[in-house]
Coordinates of C-alpha atoms in Angstrom, one line a residue:
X1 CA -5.9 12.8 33.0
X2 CA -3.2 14.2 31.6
X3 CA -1.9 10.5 29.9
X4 CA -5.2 10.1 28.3
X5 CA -4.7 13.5 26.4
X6 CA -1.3 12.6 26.0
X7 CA -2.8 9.6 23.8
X8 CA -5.0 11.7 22.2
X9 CA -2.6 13.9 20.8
X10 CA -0.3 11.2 19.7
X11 CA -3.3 9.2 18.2
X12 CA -4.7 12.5 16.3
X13 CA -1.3 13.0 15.1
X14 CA -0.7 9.7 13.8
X15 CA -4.0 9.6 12.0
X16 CA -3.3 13.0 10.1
X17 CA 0.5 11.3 9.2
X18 CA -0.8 8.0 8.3
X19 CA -4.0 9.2 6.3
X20 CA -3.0 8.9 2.8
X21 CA -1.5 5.3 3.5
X22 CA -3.8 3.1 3.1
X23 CA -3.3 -0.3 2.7
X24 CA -3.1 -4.3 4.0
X25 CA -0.6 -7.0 4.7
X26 CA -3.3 -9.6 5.0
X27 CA -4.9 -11.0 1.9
X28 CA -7.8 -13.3 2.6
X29 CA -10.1 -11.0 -0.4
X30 CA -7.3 -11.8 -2.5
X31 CA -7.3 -15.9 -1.7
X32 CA -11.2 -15.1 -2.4
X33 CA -11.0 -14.3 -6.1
X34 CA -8.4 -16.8 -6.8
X35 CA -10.8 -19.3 -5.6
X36 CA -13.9 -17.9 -7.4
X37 CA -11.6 -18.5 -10.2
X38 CA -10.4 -22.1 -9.4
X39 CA -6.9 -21.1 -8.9
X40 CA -6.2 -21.3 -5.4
X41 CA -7.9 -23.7 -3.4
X42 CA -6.7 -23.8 0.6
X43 CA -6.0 -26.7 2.6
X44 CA -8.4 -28.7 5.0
X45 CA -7.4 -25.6 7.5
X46 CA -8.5 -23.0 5.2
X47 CA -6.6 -20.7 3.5
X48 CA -3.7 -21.0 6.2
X49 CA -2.5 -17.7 5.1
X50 CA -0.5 -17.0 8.1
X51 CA 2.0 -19.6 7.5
X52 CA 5.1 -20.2 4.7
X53 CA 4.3 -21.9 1.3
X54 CA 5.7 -25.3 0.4
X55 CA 7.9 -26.0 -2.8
X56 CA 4.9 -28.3 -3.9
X57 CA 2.1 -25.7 -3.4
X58 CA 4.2 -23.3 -5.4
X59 CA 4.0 -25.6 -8.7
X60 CA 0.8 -26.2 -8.3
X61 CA 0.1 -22.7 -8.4
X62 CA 2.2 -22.3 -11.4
X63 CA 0.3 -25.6 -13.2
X64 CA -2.6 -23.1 -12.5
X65 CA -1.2 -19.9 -13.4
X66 CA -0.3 -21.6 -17.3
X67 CA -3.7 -22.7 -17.8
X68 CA -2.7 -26.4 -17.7
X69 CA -4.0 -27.7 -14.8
X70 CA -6.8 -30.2 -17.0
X71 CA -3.8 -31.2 -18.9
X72 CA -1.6 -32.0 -15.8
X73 CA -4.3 -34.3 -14.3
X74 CA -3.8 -36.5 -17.5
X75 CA -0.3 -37.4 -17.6
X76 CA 1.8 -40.6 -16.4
X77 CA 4.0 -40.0 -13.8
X78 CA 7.4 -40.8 -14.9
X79 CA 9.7 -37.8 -13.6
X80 CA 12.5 -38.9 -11.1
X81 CA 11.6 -37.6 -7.8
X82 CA 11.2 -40.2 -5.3
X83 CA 9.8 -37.8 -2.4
X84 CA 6.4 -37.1 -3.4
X85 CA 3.5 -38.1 -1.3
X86 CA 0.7 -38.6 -4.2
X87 CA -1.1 -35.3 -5.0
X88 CA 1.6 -33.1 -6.0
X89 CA 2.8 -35.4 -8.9
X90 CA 0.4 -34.4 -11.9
X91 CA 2.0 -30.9 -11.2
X92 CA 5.2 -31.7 -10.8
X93 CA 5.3 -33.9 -13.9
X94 CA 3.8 -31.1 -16.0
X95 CA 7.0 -28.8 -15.1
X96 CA 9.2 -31.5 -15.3
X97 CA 7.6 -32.3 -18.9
X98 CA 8.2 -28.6 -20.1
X99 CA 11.5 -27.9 -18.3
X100 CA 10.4 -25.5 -15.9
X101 CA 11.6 -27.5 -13.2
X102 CA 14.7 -30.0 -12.2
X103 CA 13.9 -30.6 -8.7
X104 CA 16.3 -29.7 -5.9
X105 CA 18.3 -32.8 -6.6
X106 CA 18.4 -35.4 -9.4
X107 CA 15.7 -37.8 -7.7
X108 CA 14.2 -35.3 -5.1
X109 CA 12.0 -32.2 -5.3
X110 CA 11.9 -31.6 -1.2
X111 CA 7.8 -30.7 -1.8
X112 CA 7.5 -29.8 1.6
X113 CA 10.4 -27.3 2.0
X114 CA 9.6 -24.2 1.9
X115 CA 9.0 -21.3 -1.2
X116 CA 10.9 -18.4 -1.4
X117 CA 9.9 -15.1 -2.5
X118 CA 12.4 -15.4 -5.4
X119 CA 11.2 -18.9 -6.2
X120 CA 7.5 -17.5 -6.8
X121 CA 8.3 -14.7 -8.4
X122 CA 9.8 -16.7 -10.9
X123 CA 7.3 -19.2 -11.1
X124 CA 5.2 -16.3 -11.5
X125 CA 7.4 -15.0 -14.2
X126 CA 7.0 -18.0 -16.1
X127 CA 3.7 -17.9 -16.1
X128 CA 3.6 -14.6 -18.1
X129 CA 5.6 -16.2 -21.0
X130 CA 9.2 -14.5 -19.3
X131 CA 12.4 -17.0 -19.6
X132 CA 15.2 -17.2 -17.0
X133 CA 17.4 -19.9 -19.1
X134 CA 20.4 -18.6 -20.5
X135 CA 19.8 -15.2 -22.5
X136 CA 16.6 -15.4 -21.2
X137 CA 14.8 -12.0 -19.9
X138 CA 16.0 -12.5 -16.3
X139 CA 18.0 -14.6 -14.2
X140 CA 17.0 -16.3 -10.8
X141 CA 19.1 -13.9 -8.7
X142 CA 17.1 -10.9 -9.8
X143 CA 13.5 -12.6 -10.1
X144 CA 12.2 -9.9 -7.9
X145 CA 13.7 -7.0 -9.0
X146 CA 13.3 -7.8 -12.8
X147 CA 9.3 -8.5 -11.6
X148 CA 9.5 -4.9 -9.9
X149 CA 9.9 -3.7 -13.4
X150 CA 7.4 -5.2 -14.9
X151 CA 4.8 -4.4 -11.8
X152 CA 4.2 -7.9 -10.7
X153 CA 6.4 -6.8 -7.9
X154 CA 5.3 -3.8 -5.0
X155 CA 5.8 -2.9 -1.5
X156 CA 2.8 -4.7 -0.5
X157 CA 2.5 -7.8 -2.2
X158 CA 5.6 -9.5 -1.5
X159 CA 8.3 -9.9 1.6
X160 CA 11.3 -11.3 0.9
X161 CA 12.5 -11.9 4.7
X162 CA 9.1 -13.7 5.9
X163 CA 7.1 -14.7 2.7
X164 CA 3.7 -16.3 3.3
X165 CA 0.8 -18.2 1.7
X166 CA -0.8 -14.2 1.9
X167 CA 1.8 -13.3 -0.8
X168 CA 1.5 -15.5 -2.9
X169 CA -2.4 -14.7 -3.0
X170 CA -1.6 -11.2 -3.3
X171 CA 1.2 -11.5 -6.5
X172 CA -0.9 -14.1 -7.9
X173 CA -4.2 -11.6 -8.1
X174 CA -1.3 -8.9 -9.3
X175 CA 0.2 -11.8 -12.0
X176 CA -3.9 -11.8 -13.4
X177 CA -3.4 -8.4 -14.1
X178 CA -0.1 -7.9 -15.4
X179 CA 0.4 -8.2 -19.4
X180 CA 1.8 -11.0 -20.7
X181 CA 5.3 -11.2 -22.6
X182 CA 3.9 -11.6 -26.0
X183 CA 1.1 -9.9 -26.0
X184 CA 1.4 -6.5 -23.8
X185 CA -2.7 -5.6 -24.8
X186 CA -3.5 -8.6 -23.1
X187 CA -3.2 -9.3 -19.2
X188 CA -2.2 -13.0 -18.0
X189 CA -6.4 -13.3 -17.1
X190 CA -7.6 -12.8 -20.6
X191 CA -5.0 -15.1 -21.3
X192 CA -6.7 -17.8 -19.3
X193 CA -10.3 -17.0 -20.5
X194 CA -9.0 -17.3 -24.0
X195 CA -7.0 -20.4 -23.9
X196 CA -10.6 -22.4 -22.0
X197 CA -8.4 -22.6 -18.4
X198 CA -10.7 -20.4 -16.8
X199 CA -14.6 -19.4 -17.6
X200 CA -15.4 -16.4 -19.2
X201 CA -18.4 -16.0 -16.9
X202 CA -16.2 -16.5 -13.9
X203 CA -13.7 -14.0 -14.7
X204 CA -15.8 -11.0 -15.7
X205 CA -16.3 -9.0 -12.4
X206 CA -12.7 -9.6 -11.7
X207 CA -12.1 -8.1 -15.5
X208 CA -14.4 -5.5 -15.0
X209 CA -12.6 -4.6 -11.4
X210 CA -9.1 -4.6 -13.3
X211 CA -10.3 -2.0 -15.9
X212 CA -11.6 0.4 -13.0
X213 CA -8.3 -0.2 -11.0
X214 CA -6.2 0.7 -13.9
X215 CA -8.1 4.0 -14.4
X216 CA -7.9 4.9 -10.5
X217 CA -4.1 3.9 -11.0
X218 CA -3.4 6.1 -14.1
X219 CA -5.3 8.9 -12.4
X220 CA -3.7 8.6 -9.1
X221 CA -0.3 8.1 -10.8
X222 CA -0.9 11.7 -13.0
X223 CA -1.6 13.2 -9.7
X224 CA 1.1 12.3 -7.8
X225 CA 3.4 12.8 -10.7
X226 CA 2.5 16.3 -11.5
X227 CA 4.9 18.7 -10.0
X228 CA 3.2 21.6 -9.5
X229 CA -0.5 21.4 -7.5
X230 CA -2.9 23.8 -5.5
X231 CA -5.4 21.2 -3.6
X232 CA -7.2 22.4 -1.4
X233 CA -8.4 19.7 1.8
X234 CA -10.0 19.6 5.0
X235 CA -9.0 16.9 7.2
X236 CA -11.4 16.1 10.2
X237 CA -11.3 13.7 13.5
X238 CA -13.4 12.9 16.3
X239 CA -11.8 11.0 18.6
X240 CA -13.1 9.2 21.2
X241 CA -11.9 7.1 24.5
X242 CA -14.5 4.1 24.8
X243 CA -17.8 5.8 24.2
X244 CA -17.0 9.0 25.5
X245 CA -16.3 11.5 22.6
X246 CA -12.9 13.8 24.5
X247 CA -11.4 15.5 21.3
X248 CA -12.4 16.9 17.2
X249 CA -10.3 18.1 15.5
X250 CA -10.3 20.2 11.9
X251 CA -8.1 21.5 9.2
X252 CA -9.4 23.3 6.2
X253 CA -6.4 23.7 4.1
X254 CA -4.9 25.2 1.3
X255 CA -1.7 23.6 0.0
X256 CA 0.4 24.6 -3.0
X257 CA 3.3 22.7 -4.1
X258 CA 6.4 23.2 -6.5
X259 CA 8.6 19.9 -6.6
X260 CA 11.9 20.0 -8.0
X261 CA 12.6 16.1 -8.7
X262 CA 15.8 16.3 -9.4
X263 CA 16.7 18.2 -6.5
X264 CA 14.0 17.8 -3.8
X265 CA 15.5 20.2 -1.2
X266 CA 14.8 22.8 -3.7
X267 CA 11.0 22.4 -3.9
X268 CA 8.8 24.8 -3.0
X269 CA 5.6 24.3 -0.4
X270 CA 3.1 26.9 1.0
X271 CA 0.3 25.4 3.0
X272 CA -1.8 27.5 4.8
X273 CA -5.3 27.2 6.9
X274 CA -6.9 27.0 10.2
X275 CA -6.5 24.3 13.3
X276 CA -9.8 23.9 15.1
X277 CA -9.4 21.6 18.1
X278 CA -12.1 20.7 21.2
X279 CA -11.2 19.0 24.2
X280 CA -13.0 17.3 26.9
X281 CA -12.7 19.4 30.3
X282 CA -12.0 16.2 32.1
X283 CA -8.4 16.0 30.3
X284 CA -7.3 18.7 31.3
X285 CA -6.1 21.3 34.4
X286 CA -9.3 23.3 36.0
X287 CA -9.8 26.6 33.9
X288 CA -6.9 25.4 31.3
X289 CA -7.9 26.3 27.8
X290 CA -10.4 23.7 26.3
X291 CA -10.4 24.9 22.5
X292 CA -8.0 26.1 20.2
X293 CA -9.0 28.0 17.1
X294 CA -5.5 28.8 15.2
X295 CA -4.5 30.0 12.1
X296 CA -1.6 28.0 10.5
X297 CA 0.9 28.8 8.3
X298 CA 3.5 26.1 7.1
X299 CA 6.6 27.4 4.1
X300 CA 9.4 25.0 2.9
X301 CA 12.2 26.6 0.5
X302 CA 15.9 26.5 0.0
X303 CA 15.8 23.4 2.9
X304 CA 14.6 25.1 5.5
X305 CA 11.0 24.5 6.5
X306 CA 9.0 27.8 8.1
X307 CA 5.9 27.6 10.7
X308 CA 3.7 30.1 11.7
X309 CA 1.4 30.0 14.7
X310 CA 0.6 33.5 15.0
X311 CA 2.7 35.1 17.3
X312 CA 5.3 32.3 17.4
X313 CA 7.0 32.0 13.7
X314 CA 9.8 29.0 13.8
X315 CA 12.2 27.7 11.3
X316 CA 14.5 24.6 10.6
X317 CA 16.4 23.5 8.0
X318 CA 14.9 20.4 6.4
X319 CA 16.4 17.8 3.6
X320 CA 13.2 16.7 2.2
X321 CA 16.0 13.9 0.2
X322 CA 17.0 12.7 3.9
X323 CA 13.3 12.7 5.0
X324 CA 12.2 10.4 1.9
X325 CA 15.4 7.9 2.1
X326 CA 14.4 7.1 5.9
X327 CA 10.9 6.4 5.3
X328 CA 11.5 4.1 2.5
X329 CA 8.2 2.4 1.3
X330 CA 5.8 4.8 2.9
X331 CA 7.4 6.9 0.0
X332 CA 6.1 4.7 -2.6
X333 CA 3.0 4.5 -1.1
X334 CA 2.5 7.7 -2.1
X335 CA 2.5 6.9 -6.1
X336 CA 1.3 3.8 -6.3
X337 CA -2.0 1.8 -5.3
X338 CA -0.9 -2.1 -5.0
X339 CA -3.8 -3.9 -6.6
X340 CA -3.7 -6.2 -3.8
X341 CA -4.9 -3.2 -1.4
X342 CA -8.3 -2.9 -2.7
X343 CA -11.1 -4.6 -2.3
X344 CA -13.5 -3.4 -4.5
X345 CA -14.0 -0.5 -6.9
X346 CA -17.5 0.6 -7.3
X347 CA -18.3 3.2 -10.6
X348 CA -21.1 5.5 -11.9
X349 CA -20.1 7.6 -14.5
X350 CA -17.1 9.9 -13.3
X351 CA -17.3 8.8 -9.8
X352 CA -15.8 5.9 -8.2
X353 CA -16.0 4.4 -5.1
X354 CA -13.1 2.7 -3.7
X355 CA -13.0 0.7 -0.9
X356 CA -9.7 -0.6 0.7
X357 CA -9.0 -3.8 2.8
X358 CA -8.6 -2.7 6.3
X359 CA -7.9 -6.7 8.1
X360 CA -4.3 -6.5 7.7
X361 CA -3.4 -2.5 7.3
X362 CA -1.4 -3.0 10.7
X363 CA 1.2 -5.3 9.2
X364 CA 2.2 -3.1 6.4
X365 CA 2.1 -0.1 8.8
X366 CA 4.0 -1.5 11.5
X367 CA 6.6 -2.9 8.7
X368 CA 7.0 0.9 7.4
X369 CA 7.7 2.4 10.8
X370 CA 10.3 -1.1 11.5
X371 CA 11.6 0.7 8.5
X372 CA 11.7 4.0 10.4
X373 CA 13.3 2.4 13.5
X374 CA 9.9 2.4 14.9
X375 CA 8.9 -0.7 16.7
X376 CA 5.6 -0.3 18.0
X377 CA 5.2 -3.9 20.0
X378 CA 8.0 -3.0 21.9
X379 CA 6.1 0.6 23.2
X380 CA 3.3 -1.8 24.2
X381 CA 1.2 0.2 21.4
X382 CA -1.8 -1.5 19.4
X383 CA -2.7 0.0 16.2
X384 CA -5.9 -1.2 14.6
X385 CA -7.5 0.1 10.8
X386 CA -11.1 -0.3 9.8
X387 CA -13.3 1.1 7.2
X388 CA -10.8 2.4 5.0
X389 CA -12.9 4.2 1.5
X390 CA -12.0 6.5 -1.3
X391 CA -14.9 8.8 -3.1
X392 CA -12.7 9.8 -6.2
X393 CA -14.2 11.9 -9.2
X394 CA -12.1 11.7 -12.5
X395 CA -12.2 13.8 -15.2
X396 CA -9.7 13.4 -18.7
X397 CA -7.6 10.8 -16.7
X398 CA -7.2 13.2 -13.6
X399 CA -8.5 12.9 -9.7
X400 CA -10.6 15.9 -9.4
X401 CA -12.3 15.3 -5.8
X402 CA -11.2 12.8 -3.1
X403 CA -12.6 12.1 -0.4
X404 CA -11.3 9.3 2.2
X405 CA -12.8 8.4 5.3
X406 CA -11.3 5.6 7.9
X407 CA -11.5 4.2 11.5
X408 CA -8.4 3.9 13.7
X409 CA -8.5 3.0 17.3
X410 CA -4.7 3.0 19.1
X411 CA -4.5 1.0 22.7
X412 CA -1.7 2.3 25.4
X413 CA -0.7 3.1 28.8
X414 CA -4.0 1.0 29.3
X415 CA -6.3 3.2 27.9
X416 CA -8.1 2.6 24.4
X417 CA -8.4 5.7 22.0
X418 CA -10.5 5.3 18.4
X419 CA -10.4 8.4 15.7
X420 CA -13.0 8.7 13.1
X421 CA -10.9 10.5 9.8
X422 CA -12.1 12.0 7.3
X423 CA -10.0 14.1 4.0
X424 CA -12.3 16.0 1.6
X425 CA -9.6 16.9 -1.3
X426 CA -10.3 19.1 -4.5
X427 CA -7.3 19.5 -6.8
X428 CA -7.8 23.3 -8.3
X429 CA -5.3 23.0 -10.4
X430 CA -2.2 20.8 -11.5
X431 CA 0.9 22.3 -14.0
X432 CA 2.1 26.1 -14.9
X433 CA -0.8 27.9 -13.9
X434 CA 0.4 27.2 -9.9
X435 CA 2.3 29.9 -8.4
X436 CA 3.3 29.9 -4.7
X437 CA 4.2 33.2 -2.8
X438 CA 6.2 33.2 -0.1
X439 CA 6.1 35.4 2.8
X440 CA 8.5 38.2 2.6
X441 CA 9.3 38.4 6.0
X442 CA 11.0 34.5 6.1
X443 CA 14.2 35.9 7.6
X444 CA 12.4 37.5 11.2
X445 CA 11.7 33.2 11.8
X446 CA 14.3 32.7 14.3
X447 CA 15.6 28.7 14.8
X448 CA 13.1 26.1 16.5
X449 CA 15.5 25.2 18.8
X450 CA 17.6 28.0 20.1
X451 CA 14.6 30.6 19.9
X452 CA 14.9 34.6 20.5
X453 CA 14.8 34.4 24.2
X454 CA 17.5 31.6 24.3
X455 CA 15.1 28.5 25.1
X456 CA 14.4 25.5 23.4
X457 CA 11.2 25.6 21.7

């Protein structure tokens, strides 16, 4: 009994850490607009997501991606590569035509060799008018980073050390909305439209989804770039083992935050609330405690980070700068909403309705804790995401409510645990008008390891 609350605690605690993180690594909704849109077609197999791109695939995407796809289908094939089996030559003789290709020798262009993440992104590039020829705007070597800055390029859409067919769906729905070179009021899909490569009629809903996502974006992006906040949120779990419910869980919080950006260990955070947790009898010892009911008190200044839980007060220094540096892109998920993430935006009026793709959340996650030195496969741990939505209210270009709700269900040690989350958010207040007062006591905490009777904490 005593494994299975084990697993609920480590489940319940995951969920809280992971909540804000939503996202995917698999991209089939992605492959579906690009084919609503006649740009990306599949194979006899499907989509065959899951597997690398080939060289030829790659320019045919690009052929797409310029609009010219009717025009390709027209020409004589006259460039010098020997090695193509039939299909691939329209394509290839298009980019041969207009220089954007010289094969990967003289008389071959290896079609069935695979794409690199580079190669794409510069195919991509080249789609949105960019130039990588000499004193162009980038060069092959820094494709990638050079599409980072431009915002074709994000944590989630592309990996360089195992880049898939699911990639180049997910930059190819971020190249549709990405501006073009010359014309920055104009993203590479209203291109399309206007130059007759794609139908007006098809590309509308995809149009009208791009407008909402770039208002959630700018609203999420003025939220997490404000330095100063009060939100108040109550996060909330039920968890159950098979169809038993064993554990809930709630915090109603109040967190105020002060962030320094150019120093980070000298930000400011007061977060304080109540922890309300039930457990199942059967988990634990006879006449153990079954509930907990807990005020909570959490302070980080000067690099050291403070807890209170009642009659236990702990301290230990902190570097919120190491902290960020180790968790790499899980950092920049908190900033940034990859288009490719979301599946659909819903709107009335101020409120939106954002629903996430939940099919391949595990990838990215897992990828982020690899990051962390976390390898979950090799603790024989399963980690599975469903239902993933965002209720957002904006107001003036600001989040005013959130409220996100998912499904997570964690396998180990044999035993199968699923949490039902839930994070009702209202931001009070953003700027000046947040002040954070510290407790006055701070230097009575005595060290989280190493406490006042001696022991380890």
């Amino acid at each position: 009994m005593k494994s299975k609350f084990r697993i609920a605690l480590v489940a319940a605690a995951a969920a809280v850490g992971l909540m804000a993180t939503a996202g995917a690594a698999n991209f089939d909704h992605c492959a579906d607009q690009l084919k609503d849109l006649g740009l990306f077609q599949g194979t006899e197999q499907g989509y065959e997501l899951d597997r690398a791109p080939t060289r030829a695939e790659a320019a045919t995407m690009l052929v797409r991606l310029l609009g010219k796809e009717d025009e390709a289908k027209k020409l004589e094939y006259t460039a010098p590569f020997t090695d193509l089996a039939g299909w691939e030559k329209p394509y290839v003789q298009y980019l041969y035509e207009n220089g954007l290709t010289t094969g990967a020798t003289a008389t071959t262009f290896e079609p069935e060799e695979g794409c690199s993440a580079q190669m794409y992104t510069t195919f991509l590039l080249r789609a949105l008018g960019y130039s990588d020829k000499t004193d162009g705007d980038f060069t092959y070597a820094e494709a990638v980073s050079f599409g980072e800055s431009i915002g074709l390029v994000d944590y989630a859409n592309c990996d360089q050390d195992n880049f898939l067919r699911d990639h180049v769906a997910a930059m190819s729905l971020t190249a549709l909305n990405t501006p073009v070179k010359d014309n920055k009021d104009a993203v590479l899909l209203e291109k399309l439209v206007e130059d007759g490569a794609v139908a007006a009629d098809k590309a509308d809903s995809l149009l009208t989804f791009f407008d909402r996502y770039d208002a959630y974006e700018e609203a999420s992006s003025n939220m997490s770039n404000a330095t100063k906040a009060d939100v108040t949120a109550n996060i909330a779990a039920d968890v159950y083992m098979g169809d038993t419910k064993i554990m809930d869980l709630s915090m109603p919080l109040n967190m105020k935050m002060d962030v320094d950006l150019e120093h980070m260990d000298q930000s400011k955070l007061a977060m304080t609330g109540t922890m309300k947790i039930n457990i199942d009898e059967s988990l634990v010892e006879q006449g153990a405690q079954t509930s907990i009911d807990q005020d909570i008190a959490y302070y980080y200044t000067d690099g050291v980070y403070y807890v209170n839980m009642g009659e236990t007060k702990y301290k230990m220094e902190m570097s919120i700068e190491d902290v960020m540096a180790q968790m790499g892109d899980l950092t920049a998920m908190q900033s940034s909403e990859p288009i490719c993430l979301i599946e659909s935006i819903d709107q009335s009026g101020d409120n939106m309705s954002v629903t996430y793709s939940s099919s391949g959340m595990n990838g990215l996650v897992n990828s982020v804790l690899a990051n962390m030195g976390m390898d979950l496969s090799s603790l024989d741990v399963q980690m599975k995401f469903e239902d993933i939505s965002s209720k957002v209210t904006l107001s003036n270009g600001e989040i005013k409510n959130m409220d996100m709700s998912m499904k997570m269900s964690i396998s180990a040690e044999g035993q199968s645990i699923t949490l039902n989350m839930t994070m009702d958010c209202a931001v009070n207040s953003l700027g000046d008008s947040v002040q954070i007062t510290l407790p006055s006591d701070l230097d009575t905490y005595v060290d989280l390891i190493g406490g006042a009777d001696g022991a380890a904490a």
